[in-house]
Coordinates of C-alpha atoms in Angstrom, one line a residue:
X1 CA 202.7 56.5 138.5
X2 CA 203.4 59.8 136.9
X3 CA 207.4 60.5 136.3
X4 CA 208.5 64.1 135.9
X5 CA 210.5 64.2 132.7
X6 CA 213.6 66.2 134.7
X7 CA 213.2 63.5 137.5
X8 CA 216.4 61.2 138.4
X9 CA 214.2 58.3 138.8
X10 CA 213.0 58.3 135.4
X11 CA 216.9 58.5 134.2
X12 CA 217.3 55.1 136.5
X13 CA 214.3 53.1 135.8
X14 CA 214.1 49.8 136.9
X15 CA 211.4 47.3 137.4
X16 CA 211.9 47.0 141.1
X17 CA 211.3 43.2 141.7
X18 CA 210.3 42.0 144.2
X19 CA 211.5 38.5 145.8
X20 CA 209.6 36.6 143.3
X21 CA 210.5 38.7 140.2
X22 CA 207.6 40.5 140.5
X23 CA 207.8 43.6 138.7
X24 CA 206.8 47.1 141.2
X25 CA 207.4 49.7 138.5
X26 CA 206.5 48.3 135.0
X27 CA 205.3 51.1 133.8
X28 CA 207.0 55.1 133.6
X29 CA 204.5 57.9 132.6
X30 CA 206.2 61.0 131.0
X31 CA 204.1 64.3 130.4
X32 CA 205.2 65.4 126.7
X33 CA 203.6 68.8 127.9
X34 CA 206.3 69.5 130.4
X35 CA 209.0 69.3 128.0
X36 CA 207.8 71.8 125.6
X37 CA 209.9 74.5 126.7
X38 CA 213.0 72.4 127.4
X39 CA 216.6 72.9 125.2
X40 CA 217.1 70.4 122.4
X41 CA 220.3 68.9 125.2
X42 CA 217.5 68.5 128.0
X43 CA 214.7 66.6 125.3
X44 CA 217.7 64.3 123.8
X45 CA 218.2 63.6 127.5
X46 CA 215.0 62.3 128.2
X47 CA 215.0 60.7 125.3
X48 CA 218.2 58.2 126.0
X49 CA 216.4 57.9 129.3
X50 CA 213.8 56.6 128.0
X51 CA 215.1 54.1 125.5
X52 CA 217.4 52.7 127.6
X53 CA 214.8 51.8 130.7
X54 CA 213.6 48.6 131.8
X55 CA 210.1 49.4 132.6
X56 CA 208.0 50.6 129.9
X57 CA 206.9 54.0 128.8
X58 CA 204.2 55.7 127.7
X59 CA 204.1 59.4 127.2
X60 CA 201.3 61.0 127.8
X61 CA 200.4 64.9 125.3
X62 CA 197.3 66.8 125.8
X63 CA 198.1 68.7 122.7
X64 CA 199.6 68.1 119.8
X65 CA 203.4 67.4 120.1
X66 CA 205.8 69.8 118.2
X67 CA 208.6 68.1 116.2
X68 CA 211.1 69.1 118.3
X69 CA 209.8 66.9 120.5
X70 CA 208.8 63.7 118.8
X71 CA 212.5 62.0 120.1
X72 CA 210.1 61.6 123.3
X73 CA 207.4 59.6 120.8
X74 CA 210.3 57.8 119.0
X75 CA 211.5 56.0 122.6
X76 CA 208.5 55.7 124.1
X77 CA 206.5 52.6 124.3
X78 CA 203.1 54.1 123.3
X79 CA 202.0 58.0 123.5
X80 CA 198.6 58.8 124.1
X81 CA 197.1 62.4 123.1
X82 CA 193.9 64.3 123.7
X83 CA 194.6 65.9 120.0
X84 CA 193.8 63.9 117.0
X85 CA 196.6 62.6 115.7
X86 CA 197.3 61.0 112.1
X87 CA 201.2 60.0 113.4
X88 CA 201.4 56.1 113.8
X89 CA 203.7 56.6 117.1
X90 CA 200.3 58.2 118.6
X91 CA 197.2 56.9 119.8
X92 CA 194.5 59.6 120.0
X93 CA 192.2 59.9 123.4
X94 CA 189.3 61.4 125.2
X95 CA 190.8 61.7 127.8
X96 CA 194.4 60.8 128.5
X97 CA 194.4 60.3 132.4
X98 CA 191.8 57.4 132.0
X99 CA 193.5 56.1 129.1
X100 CA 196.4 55.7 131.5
X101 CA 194.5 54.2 134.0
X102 CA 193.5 51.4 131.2
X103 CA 197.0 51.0 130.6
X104 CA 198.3 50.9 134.2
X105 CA 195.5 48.3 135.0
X106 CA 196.5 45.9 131.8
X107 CA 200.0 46.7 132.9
X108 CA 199.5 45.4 136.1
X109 CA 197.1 42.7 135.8
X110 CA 200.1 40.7 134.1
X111 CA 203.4 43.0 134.4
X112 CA 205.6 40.1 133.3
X113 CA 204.2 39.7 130.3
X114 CA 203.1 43.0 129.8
X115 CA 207.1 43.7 130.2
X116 CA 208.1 40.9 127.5
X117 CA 205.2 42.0 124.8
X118 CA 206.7 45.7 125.0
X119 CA 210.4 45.0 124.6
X120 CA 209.5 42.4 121.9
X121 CA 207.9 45.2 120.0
X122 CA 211.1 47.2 120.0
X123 CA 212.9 44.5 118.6
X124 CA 210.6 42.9 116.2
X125 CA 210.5 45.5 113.6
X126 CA 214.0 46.0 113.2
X127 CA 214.5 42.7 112.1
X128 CA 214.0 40.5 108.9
X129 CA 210.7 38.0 109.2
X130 CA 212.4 35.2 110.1
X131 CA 214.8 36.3 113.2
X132 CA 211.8 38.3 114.1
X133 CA 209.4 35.6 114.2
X134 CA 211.8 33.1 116.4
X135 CA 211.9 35.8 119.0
X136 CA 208.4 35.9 119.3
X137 CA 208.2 32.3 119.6
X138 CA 210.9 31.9 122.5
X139 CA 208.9 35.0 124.3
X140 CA 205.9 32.7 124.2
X141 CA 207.4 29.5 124.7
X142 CA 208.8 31.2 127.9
X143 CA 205.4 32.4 129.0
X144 CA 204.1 29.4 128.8
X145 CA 205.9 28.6 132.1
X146 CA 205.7 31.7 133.7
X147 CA 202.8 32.4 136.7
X148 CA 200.8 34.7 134.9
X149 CA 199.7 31.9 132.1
X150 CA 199.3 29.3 134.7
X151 CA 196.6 31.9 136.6
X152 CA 195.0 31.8 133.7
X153 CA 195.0 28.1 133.0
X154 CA 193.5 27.9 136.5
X155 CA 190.7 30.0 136.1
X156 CA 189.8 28.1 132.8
X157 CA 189.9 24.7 133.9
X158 CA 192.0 21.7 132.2
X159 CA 192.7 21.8 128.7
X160 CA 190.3 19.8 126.2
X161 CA 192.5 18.1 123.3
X162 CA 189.3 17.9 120.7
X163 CA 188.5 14.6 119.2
X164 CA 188.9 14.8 115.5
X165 CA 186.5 16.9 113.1
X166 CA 184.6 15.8 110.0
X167 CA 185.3 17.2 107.4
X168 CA 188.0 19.7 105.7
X169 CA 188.9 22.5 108.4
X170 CA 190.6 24.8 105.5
X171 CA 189.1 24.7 102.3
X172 CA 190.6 25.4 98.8
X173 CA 189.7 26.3 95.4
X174 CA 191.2 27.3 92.8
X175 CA 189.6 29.4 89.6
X176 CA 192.5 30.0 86.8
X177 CA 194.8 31.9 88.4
X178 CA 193.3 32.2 91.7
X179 CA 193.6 30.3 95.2
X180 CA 190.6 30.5 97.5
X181 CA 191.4 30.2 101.3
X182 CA 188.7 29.9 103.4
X183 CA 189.3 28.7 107.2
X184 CA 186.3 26.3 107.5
X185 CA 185.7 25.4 111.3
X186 CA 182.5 27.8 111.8
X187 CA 181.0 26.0 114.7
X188 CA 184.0 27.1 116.4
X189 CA 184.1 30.7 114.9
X190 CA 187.5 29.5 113.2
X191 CA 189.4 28.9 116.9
X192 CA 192.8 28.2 115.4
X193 CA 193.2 24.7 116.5
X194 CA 196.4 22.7 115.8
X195 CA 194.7 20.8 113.4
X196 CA 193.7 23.6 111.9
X197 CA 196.6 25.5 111.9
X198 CA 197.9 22.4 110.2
X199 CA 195.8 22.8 107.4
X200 CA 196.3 26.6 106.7
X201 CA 199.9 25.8 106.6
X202 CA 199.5 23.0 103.8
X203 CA 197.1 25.1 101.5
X204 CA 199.7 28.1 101.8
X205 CA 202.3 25.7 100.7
X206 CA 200.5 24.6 97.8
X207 CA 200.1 28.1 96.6
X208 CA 203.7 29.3 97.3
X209 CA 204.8 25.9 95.3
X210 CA 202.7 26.6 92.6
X211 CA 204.3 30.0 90.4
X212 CA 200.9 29.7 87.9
X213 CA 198.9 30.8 90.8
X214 CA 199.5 35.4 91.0
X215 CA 196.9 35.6 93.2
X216 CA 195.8 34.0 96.6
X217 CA 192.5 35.3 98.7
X218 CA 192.3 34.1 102.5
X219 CA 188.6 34.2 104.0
X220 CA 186.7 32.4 106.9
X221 CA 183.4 30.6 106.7
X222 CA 180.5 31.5 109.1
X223 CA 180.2 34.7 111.7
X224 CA 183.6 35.1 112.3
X225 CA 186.7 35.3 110.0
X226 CA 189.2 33.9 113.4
X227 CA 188.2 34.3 117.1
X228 CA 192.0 33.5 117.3
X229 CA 193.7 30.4 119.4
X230 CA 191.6 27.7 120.3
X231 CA 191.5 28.5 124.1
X232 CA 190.4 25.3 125.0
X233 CA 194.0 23.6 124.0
X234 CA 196.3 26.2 125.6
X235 CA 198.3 24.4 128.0
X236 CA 198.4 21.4 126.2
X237 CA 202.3 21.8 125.4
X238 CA 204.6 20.4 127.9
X239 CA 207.5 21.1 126.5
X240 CA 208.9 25.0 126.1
X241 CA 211.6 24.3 123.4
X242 CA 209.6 22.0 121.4
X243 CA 206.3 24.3 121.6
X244 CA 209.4 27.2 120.3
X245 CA 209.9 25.3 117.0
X246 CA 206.4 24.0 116.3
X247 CA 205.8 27.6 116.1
X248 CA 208.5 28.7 114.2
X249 CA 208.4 25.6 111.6
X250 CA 205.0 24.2 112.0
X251 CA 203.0 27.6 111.4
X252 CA 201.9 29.3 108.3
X253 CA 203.1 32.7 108.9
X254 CA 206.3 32.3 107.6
X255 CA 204.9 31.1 104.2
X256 CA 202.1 34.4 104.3
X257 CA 204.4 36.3 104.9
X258 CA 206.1 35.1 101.4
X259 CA 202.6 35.3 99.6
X260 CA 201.9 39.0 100.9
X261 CA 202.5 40.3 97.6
X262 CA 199.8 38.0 96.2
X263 CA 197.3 37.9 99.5
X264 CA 194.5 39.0 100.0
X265 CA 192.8 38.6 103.3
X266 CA 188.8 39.3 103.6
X267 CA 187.6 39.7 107.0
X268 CA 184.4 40.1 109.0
X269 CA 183.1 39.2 112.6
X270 CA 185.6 38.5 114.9
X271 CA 189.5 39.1 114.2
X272 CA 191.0 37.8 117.7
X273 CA 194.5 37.0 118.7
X274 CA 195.7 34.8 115.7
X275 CA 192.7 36.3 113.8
X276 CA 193.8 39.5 113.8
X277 CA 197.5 38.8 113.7
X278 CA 197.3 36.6 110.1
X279 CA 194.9 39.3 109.0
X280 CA 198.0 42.0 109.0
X281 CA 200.1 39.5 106.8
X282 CA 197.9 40.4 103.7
X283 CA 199.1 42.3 101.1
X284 CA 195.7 43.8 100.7
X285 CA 193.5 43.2 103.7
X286 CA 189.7 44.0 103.2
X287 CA 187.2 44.2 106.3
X288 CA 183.4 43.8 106.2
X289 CA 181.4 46.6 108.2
X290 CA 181.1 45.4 111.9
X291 CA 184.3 43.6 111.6
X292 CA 186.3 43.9 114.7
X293 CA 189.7 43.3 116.2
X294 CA 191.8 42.2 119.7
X295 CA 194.3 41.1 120.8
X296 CA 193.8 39.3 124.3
X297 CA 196.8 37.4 124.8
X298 CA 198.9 39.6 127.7
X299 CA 195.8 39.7 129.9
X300 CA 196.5 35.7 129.9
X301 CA 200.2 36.3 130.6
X302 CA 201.5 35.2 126.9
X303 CA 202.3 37.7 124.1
X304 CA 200.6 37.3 120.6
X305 CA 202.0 34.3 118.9
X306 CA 200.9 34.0 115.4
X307 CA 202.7 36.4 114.7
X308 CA 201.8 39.1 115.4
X309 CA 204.3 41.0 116.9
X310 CA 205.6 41.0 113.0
X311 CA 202.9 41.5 111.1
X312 CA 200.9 44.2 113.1
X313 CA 203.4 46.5 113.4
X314 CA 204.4 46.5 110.2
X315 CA 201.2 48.4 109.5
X316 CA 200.2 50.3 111.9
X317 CA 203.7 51.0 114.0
X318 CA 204.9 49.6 117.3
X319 CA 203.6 52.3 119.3
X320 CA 199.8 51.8 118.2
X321 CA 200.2 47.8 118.3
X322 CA 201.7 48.2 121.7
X323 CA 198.3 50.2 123.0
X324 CA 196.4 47.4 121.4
X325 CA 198.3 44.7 122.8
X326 CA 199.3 45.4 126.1
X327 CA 195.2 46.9 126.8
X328 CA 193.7 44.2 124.6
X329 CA 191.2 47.0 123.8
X330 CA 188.5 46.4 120.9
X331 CA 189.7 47.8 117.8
X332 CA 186.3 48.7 115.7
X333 CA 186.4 48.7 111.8
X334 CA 186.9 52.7 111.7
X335 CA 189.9 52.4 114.0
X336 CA 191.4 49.6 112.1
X337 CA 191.0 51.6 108.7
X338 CA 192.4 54.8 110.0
X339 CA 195.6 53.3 111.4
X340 CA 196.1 50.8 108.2
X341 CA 195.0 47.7 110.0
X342 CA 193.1 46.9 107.1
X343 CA 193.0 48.7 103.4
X344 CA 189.6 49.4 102.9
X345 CA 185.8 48.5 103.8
X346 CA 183.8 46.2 101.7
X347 CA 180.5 45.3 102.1
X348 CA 180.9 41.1 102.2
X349 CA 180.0 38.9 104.7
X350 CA 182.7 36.5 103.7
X351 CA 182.3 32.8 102.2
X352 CA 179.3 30.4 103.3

């Protein structure tokens, strides 16, 4: 698992697929420490190496890494370090050989789309919102048809199209200047159905449309602000292309993204998947204490498709929304603060 930094086979990385396109090598580990003595030539070396590999990287510092040295950081796909870190490119440890071993098992457990979410996340902050969020959407639309989703589907059972709900599934209100937001499907901890998704996209339309309204706050009703996706539709879509544009032009996160300078987002409970991923499209995004975030959608064999791949990086870097994407590991309040997940702490326990 471990790649010498001067070793050839790091300079030719490949996946190593097998007959099936299975993946062998998805994942290069490079030992920061071993390079600290190494000539500026020898580090820019690595470097190139590193960007220009197939399989993902992640570089691996038991102290903390000299400047000289951050090239390694900047190609990498995530750096982990047993010295705490305030540098978005690193994710600070216990203990850095089990936080590999996390990694290499969420690697593993779906390399293709482990493979997919990581080079997505070197292209998606690059771009403008709109070229990045198609790619995202073709990267998911192509998962859908890959093995890794279709294990999952298995182990879930056949997808459940829900009848329709009473009621209003987004809410809105508006006082003066102000549009309240507030995702109303509690029974279902705000699962982001279709119909629901529907919804959110209509009341975000109303205030983009609407130039009186200067400010817009986004909440969810009940325990949860979004436990993401509604898992019991996945695999309802049929059809890769179309699912591509229903996400690109049937899905709010185009028209957040727009409001971001007038958004606020309130969170609390659960911020899963889609939860988390609109969260990080506010321009101010508050989080009650206990609030928590995840992002569970590699370890089904997808990528994070509410756009997430945008808006997450955005604020907290690739390299620390890699870790939390390709692991899925729980990101508690604290974390999420520190990194810039969310702007402050506020002691709510959003709407009723």
């Amino acid at each position: 698992m471990t790649t010498s930094a001067g070793d050839p086979d790091l300079r030719f990385a490949d996946l190593s697929l097998d007959r099936d396109g299975k993946p062998r090598q998805p994942l290069r580990v490079v030992d920061v420490d071993e390079l600290r003595h190494s000539s500026p030539g020898h580090i820019a070396e690595v470097a190139a190496s590193i960007a220009h590999a197939a399989a993902l990287t992640v570089a691996v510092a038991g102290e903390t890494v000299p400047a000289r040295l951050h090239p390694i950081l900047d190609a990498a796909t995530v750096a982990v370090s047993e010295s705490a870190h305030r540098d978005r490119r690193v994710v600070t440890v216990t203990d850095r050989a089990a936080a590999v071993e996390i990694l290499a098992a969420a690697v593993d457990h779906a390399p293709r789309a482990a493979l997919a979410c990581g080079h997505l996340l070197r292209q998606t902050p690059a771009l403008p919102t709109l070229p990045a969020l198609a790619a995202e959407a073709a990267v998911y639309s192509m998962l859908l048809g890959g093995t890794e989703f279709r294990a999952w589907l298995a182990a879930r059972g056949p997808a459940r199209i829900p009848d329709g709900e009473p009621g209003e599934l987004v809410r809105i209100d508006r006082s003066g200047a102000e549009l309240a937001i507030v995702l109303n499907r509690p029974h279902r901890r705000n699962a982001l159905s279709a119909a629901l998704r529907e919804e959110l996209l209509a009341a975000a339309q109303v205030a983009e449309a609407d130039p009186t309204i200067t400010s817009v706050r986004l909440a969810g009703a009940g325990p949860a602000f979004c436990s993401g996706g509604d898992l019991a539709e996945f695999g309802c879509a049929t059809d890769p292309v179309a699912a591509y544009l229903v996400r690109l032009d049937r899905a709010p996160w185009r028209v957040l993204d727009r409001l971001s300078a007038r958004l606020r987002i309130d969170t609390h409970g659960a911020c899963v998947g889609a939860g988390a991923e609109i969260a990080a499209f506010g321009g101010i995004v508050t989080a009650a204490p206990g609030t928590w975030f995840r992002f569970p959608e590699v370890g089904m064999g997808l990528v994070p498709g509410a756009g997430g791949t945008v808006s997450v990086p955005r604020r907290i870097g690739r390299w620390r929304a890699a870790w939390a994407m390709l692991t899925g590991a729980t990101i508690d309040v604290d974390t999420a603060l520190r990194w810039g997940l969310v702007d402050r702490i506020e002691p709510t326990g959003g709407p009723s």
